[in-house]
GROMACS .gro file of C-alpha atoms in nm:
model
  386
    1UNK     CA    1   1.859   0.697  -1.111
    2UNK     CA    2   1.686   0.525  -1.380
    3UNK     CA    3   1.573   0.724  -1.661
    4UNK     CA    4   1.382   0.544  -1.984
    5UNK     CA    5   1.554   0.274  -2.103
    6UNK     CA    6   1.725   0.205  -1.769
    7UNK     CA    7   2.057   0.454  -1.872
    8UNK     CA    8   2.205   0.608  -1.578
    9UNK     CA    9   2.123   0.985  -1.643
   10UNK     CA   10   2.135   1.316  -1.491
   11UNK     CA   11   1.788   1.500  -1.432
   12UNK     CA   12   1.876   1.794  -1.580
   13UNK     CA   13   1.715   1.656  -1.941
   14UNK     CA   14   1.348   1.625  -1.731
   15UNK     CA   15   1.311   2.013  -1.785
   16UNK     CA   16   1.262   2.053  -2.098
   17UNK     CA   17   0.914   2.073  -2.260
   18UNK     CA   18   0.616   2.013  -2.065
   19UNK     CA   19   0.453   1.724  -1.915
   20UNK     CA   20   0.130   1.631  -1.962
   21UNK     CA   21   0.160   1.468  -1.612
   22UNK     CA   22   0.438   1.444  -1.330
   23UNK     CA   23   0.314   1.151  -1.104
   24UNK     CA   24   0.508   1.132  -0.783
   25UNK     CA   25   0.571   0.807  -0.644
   26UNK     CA   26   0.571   0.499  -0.819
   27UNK     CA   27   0.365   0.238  -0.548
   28UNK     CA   28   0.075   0.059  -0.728
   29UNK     CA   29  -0.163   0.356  -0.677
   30UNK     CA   30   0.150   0.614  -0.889
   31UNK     CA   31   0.222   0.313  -1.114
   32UNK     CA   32  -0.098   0.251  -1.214
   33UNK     CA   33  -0.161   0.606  -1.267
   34UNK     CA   34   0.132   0.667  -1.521
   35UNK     CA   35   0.039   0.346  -1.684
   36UNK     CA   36  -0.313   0.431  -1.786
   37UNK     CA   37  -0.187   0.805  -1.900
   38UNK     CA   38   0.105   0.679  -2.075
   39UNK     CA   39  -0.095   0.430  -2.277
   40UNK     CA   40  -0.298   0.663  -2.385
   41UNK     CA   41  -0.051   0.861  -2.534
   42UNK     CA   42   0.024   1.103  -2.261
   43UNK     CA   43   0.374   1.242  -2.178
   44UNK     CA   44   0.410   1.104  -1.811
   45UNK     CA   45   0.741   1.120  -1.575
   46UNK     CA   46   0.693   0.907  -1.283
   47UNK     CA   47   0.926   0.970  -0.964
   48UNK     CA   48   1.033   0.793  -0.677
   49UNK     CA   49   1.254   0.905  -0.407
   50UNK     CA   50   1.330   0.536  -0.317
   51UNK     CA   51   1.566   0.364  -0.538
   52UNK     CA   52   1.446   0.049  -0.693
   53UNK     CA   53   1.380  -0.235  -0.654
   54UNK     CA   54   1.291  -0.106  -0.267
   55UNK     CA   55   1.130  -0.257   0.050
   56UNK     CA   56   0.782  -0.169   0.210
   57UNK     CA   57   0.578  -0.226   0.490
   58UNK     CA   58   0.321  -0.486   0.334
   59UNK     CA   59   0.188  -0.814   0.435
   60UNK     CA   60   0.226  -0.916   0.100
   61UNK     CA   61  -0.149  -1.057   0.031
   62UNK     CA   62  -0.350  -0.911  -0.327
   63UNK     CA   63  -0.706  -1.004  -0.271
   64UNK     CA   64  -0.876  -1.142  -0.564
   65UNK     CA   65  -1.011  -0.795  -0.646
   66UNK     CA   66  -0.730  -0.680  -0.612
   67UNK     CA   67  -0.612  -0.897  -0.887
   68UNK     CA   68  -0.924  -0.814  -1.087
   69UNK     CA   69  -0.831  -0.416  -1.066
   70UNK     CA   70  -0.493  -0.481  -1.197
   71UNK     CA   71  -0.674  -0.698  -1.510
   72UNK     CA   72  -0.912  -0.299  -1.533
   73UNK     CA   73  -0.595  -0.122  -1.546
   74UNK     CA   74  -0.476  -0.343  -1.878
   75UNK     CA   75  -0.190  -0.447  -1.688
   76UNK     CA   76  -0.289  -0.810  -1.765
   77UNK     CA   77  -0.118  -1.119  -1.615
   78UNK     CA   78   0.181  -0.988  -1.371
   79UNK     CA   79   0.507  -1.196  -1.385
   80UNK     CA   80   0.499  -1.189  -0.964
   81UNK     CA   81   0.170  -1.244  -0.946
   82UNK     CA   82   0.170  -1.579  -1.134
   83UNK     CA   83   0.456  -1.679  -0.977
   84UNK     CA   84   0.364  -1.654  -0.608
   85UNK     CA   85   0.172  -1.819  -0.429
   86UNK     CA   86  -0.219  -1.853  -0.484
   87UNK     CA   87  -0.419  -1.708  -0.131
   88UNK     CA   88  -0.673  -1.940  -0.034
   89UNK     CA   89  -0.781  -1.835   0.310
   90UNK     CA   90  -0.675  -1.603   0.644
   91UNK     CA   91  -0.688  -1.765   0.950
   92UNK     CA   92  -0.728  -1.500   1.208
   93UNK     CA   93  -0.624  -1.551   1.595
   94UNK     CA   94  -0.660  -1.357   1.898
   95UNK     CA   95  -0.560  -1.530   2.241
   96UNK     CA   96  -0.681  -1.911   2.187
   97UNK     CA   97  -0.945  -1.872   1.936
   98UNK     CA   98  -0.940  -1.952   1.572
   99UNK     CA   99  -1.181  -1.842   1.278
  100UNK     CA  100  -1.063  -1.915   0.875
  101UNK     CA  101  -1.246  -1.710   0.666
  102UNK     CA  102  -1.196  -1.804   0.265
  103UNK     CA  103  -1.021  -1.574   0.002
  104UNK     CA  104  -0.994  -1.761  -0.297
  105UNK     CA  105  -0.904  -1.590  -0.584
  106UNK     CA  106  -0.593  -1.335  -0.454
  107UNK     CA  107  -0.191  -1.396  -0.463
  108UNK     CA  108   0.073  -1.375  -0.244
  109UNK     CA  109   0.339  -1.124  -0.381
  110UNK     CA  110   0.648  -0.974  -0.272
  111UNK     CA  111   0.568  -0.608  -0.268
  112UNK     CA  112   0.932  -0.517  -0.376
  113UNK     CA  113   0.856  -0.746  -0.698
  114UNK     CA  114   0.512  -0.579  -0.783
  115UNK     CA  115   0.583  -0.193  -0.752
  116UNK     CA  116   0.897  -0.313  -0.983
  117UNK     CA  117   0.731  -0.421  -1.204
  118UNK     CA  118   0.441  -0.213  -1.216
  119UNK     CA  119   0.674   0.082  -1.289
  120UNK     CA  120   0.854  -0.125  -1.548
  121UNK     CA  121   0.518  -0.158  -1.730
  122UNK     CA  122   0.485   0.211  -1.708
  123UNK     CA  123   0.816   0.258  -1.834
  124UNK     CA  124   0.673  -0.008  -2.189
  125UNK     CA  125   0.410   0.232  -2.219
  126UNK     CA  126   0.646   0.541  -2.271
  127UNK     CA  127   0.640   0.692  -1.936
  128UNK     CA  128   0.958   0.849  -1.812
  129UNK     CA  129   1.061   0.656  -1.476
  130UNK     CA  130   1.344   0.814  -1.230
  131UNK     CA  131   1.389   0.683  -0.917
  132UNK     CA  132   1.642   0.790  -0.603
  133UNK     CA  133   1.494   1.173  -0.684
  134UNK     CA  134   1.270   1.349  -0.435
  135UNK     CA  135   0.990   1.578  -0.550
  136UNK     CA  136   0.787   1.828  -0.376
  137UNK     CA  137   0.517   2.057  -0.495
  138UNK     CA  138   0.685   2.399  -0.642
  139UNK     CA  139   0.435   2.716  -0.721
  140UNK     CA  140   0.082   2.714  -0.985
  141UNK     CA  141   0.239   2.804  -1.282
  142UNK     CA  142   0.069   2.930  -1.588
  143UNK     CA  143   0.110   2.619  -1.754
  144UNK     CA  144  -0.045   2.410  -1.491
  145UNK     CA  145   0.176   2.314  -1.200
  146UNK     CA  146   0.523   2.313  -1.102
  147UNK     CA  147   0.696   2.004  -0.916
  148UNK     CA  148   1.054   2.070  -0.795
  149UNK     CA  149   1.299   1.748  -0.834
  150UNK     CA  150   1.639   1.645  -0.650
  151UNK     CA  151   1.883   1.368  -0.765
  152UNK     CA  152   2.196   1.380  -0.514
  153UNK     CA  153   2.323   1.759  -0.576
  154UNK     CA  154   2.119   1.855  -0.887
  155UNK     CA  155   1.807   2.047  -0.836
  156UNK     CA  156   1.547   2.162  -1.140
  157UNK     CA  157   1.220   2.249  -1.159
  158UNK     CA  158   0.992   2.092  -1.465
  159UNK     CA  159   0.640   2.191  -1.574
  160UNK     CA  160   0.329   1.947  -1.602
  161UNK     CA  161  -0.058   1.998  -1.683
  162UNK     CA  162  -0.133   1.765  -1.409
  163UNK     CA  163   0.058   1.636  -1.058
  164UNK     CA  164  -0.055   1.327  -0.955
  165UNK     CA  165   0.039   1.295  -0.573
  166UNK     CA  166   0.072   0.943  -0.498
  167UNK     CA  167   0.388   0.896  -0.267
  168UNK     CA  168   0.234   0.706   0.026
  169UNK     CA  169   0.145   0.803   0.399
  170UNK     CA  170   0.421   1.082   0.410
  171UNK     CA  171   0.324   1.242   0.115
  172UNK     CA  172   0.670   1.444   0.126
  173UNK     CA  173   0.590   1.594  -0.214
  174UNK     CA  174   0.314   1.826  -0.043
  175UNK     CA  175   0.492   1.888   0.304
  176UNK     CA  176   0.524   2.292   0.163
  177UNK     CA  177   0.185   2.271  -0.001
  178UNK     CA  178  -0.060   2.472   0.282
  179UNK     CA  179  -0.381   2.346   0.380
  180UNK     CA  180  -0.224   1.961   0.253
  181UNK     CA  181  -0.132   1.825   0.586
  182UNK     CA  182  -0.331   1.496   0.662
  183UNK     CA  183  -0.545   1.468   0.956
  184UNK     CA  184  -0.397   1.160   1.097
  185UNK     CA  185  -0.642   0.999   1.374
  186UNK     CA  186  -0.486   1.001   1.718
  187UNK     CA  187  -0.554   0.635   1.780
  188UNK     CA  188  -0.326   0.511   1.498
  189UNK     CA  189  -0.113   0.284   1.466
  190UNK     CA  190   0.170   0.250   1.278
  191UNK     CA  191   0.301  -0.013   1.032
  192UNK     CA  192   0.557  -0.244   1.032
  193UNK     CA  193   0.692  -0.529   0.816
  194UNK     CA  194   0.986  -0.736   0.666
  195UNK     CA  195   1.112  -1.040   0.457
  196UNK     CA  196   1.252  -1.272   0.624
  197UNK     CA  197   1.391  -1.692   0.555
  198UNK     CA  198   1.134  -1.891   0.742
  199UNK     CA  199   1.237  -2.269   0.626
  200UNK     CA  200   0.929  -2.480   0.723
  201UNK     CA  201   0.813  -2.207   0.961
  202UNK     CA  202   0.464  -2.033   0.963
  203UNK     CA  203   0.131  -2.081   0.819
  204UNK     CA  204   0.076  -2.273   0.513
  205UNK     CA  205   0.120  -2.154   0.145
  206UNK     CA  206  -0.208  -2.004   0.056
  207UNK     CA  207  -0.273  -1.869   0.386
  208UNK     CA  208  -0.221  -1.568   0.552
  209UNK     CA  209  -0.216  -1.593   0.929
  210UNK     CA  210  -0.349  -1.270   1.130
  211UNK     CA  211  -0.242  -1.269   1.517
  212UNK     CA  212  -0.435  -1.008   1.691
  213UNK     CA  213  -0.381  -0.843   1.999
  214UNK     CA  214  -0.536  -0.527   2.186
  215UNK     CA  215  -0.216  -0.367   2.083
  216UNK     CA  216  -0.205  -0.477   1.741
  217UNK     CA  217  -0.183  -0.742   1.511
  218UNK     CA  218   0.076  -0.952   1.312
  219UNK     CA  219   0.013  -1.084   0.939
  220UNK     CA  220   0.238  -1.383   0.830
  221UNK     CA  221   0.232  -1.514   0.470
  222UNK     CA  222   0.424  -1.750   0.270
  223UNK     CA  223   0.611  -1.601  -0.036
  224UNK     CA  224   0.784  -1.846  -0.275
  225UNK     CA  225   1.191  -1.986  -0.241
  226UNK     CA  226   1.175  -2.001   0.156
  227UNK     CA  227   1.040  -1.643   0.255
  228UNK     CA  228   0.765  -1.499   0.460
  229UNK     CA  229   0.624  -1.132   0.440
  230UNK     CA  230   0.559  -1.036   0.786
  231UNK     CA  231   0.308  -0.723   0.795
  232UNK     CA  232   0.204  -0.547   1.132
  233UNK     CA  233  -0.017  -0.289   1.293
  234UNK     CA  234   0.092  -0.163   1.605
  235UNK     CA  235   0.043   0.081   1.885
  236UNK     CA  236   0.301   0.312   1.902
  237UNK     CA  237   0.302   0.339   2.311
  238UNK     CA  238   0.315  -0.030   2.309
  239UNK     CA  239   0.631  -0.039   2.122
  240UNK     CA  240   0.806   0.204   2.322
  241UNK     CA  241   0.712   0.022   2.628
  242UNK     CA  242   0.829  -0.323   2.507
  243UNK     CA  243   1.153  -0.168   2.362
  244UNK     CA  244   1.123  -0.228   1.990
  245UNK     CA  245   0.867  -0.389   1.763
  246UNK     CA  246   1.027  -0.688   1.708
  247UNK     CA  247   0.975  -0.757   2.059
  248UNK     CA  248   0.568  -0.622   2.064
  249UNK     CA  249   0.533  -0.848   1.757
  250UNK     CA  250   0.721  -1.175   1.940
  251UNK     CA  251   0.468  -1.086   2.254
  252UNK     CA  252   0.164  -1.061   1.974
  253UNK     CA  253   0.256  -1.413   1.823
  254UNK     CA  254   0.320  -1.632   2.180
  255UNK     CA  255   0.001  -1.444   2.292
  256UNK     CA  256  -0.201  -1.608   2.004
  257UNK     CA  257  -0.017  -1.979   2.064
  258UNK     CA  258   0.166  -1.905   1.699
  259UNK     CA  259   0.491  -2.015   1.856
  260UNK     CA  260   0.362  -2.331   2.015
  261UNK     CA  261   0.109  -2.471   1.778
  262UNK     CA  262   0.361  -2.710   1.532
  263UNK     CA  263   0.350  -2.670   1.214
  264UNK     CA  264   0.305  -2.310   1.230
  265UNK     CA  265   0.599  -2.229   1.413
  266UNK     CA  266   0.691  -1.889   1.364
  267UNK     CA  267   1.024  -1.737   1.222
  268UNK     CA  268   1.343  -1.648   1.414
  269UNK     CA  269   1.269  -1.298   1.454
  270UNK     CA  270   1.639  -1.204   1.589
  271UNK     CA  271   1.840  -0.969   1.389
  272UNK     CA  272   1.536  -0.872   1.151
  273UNK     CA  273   1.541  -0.497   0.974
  274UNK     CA  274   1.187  -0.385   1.059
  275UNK     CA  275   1.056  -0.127   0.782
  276UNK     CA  276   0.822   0.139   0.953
  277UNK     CA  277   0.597   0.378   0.831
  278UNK     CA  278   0.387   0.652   1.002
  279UNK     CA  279   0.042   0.634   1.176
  280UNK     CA  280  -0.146   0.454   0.962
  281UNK     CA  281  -0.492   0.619   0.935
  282UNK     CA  282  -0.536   0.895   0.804
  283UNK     CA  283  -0.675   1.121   0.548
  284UNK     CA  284  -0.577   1.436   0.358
  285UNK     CA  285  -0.793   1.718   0.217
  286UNK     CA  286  -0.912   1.747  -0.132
  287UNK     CA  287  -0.670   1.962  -0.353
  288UNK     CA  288  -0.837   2.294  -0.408
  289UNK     CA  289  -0.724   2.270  -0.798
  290UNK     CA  290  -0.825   2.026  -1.022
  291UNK     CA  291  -0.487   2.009  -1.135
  292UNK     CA  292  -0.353   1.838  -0.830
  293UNK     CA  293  -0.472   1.501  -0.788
  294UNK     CA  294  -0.381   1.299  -0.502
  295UNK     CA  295  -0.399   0.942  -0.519
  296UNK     CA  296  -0.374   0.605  -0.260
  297UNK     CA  297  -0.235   0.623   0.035
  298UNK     CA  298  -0.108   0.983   0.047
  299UNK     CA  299  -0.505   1.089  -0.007
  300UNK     CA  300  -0.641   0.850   0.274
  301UNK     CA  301  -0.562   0.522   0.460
  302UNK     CA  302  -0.739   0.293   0.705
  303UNK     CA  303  -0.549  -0.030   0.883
  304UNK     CA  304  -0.590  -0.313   0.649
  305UNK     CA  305  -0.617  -0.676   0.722
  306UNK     CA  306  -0.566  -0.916   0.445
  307UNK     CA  307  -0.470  -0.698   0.076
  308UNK     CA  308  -0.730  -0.460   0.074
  309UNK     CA  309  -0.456  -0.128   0.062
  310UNK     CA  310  -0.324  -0.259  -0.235
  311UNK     CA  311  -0.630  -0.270  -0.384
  312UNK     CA  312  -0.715   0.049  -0.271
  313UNK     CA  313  -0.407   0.227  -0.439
  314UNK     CA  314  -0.449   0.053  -0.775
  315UNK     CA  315  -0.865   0.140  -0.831
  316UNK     CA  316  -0.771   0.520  -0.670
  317UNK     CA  317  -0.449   0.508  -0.927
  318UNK     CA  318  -0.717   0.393  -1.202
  319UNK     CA  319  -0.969   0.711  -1.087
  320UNK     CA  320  -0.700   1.002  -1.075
  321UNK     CA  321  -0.575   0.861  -1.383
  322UNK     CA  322  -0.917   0.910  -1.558
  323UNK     CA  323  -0.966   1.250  -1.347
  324UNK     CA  324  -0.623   1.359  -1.481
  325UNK     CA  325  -0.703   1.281  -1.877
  326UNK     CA  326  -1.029   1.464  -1.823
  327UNK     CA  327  -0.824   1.766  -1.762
  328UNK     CA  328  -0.595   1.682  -2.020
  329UNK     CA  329  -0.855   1.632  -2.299
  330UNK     CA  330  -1.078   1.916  -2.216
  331UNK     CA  331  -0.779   2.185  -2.128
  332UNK     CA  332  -1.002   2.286  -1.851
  333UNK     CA  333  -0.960   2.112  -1.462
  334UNK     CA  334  -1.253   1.929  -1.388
  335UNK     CA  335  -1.175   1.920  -0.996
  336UNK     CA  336  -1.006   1.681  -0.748
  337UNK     CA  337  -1.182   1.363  -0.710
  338UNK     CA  338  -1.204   1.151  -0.410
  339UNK     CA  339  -1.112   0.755  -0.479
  340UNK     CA  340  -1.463   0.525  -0.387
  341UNK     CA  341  -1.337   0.339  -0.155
  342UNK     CA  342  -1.554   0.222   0.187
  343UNK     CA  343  -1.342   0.163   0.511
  344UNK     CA  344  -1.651   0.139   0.731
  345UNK     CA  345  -1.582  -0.225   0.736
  346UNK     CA  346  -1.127  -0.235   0.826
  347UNK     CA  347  -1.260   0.018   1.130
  348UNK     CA  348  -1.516  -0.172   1.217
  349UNK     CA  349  -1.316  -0.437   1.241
  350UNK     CA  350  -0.998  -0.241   1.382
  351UNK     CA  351  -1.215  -0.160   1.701
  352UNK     CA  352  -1.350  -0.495   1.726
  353UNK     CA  353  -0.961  -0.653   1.771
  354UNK     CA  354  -0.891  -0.363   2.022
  355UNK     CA  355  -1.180  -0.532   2.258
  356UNK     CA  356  -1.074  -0.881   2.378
  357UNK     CA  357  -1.418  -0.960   2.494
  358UNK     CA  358  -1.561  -0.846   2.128
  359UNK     CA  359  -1.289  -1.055   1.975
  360UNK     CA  360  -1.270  -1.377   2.110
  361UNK     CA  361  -1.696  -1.379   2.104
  362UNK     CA  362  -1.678  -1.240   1.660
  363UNK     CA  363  -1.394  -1.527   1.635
  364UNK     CA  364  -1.589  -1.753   1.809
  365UNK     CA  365  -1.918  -1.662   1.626
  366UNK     CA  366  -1.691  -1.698   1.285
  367UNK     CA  367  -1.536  -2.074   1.397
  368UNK     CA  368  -1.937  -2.189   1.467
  369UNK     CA  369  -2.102  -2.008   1.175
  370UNK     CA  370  -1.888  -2.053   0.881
  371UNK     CA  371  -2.096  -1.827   0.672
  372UNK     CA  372  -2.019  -1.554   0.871
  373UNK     CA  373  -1.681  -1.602   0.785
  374UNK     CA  374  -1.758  -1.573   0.404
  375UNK     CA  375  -1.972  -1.289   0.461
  376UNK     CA  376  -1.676  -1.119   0.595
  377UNK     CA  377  -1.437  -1.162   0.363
  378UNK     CA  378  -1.750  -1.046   0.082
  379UNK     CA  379  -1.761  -0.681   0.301
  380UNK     CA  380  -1.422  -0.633   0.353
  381UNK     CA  381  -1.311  -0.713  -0.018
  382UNK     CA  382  -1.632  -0.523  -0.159
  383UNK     CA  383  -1.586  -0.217  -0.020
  384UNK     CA  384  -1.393  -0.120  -0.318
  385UNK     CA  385  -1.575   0.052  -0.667
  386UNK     CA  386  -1.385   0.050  -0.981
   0.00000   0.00000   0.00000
């Protein structure tokens, strides 16, 4: 567990006095969260059952607004953002047609690297980070609310103003929390992703390659020293009839010509560890107490394409953050806030990939009409309001 300073500590020491805000889960939406507080002078204890550095399902592209939103936060210039690769364009495939559509502007990041060091720069600010310690929701308490933590066989309960629920799809810390389950749609799919050495293999650097299919689609990008972050969407019957998703995702790719189109030849996808999460869209209720924010993915998520969850989590992280020192500053809660973020545009073009016919004719309309392509790529990244 990693307490400040990076000792190896017990939790026991979190218990005493009270937070100004507990903020569970440290992904860029939590991160971001604790960073704002904490620089503003706020005592903040960010937790993450995972211990760090960790892996997640991501396709490993920040969008230039993403980028942008982490320049908001005061974050400035992150180490693994300047060091991967610039993203230039997506070139999206389904069966044998081809569209590029530009993104100048974003980077390609190991997602490991980035929720690192996203909590590190919490941790500079003066928030209190312990990972490998699970969290759930205890009872209101008179001082605000109560979160309940567990490191290996130590349990304690600590006191905060403010909970900031930001630990992802699962959202384990409200499980006991009534009326907090998310309404998850019954067409979603689920996501799935890993790292793996790809030599020469794959798209380009500055490119992230979608491969669409009925049943779901495959994201390939180039990460720096010989890696590619492989990021999926899939349909969970479609797994379980092809035995695994490292198989669905090798059907996905030879469907869209990915292993038979040199240079991009794709990966040897034997022997990977695929990362899985739950379905993937989804949203939760607003807390009935403004002193229970919930933030990024645990408060709503809708399949991505090419970075915009990331974005997403760091603008809602930005919002609960403000919501939270509201609260803080006035003594009084001023309500749950939901983040601004449109996903008319990722379903829109969810259900468009789950048509063949609609696909192959928007991919085909993209390919002879360029600025269609930009257009696209202006909706989907713009659907986000710091």
């Amino acid at each position: 567990m990693n307490a400040q300073g990076g000792e190896r500590t017990g939790i026991a020491a979190l218990a005493r006095g009270v937070w100004d805000a507990v903020v569970v889960g440290a992904g860029p939406a939590g991160s971001t969260a604790a960073f704002v507080l904490a620089r503003r002078g706020r005592r903040v204890l960010l937790v993450d059952r995972a211990r760090f550095p960790r892996a997640k399902v991501c396709g490993g592209c920040l969008s230039a607004r993403g980028v942008a939103a982490l320049g908001a936060a005061g974050f400035g210039a992150l180490e693994c953002v300047k060091a991967g690769p610039r993203l230039l364009e997506a070139e999206i495939r389904f069966g044998d047609r081809r569209a590029r559509v530009p993104l100048p502007g974003g980077a390609v990041i190991d997602r490991a690297e980035l929720d690192a060091e996203l909590a590190e720069r919490a941790r500079g600010e003066g928030a209190v980070f312990v990972d490998g310690t699970h969290a759930a929701l205890g009872a209101v308490s008179p001082l605000g609310e109560s979160v309940e933590l567990s490191h290996l066989d130590e349990r304690v309960t600590v006191d905060a103003r403010v909970v900031i629920a930001a630990d992802g799809l699962g959202g384990s810390s409200l499980r006991l929390t009534p009326g907090m389950g998310p309404r998850v749609d019954p067409r979603s799919r689920m996501g799935v992703g890993a790292i793996v050495m790809s030599g020469s293999a794959g798209p380009g650097e500055g490119v992230v390659q979608l491969n669409a299919h009925e049943h779901g689609y495959v994201g390939l990008a180039r990460l720096s020293g010989g890696r590619m972050a492989i990021g999926a969407a899939l349909d969970p019957s479609a797994i379980r009839e092809c035995g695994g998703p490292g198989v669905l995702i090798g059907l996905i790719l030879e469907s869209c010509g990915a292993r038979h189109s040199p240079p991009h030849l794709t990966p040897d996808l034997s022997g990977v560890h695929w990362h899985g999460t739950p379905g993937l869209t989804r949203e939760r209720p607003l807390p009935g107490r403004g002193t229970l924010l919930i933030a990024g993915d645990a408060a709503a998520y809708v399949e991505p394409f090419t970075g915009e969850g990331m974005t997403w989590a760091i603008v809602d992280g930005m919002r609960q953050a403000e919501a939270a020192e509201r609260t803080l500053a006035t003594g009084s809660a001023v309500g749950a806030v939901r983040a601004r973020v449109s996903t008319h545009a990722c379903r829109a073009v969810a259900g468009i990939l789950r048509r063949p016919r609609a696909a192959r004719a928007a991919l085909g309309a993209i390919a002879a009409f360029p600025s269609l392509g930009r257009l696209l790529a202006r909706v989907m990244h713009g659907g986000v309001h710091a």
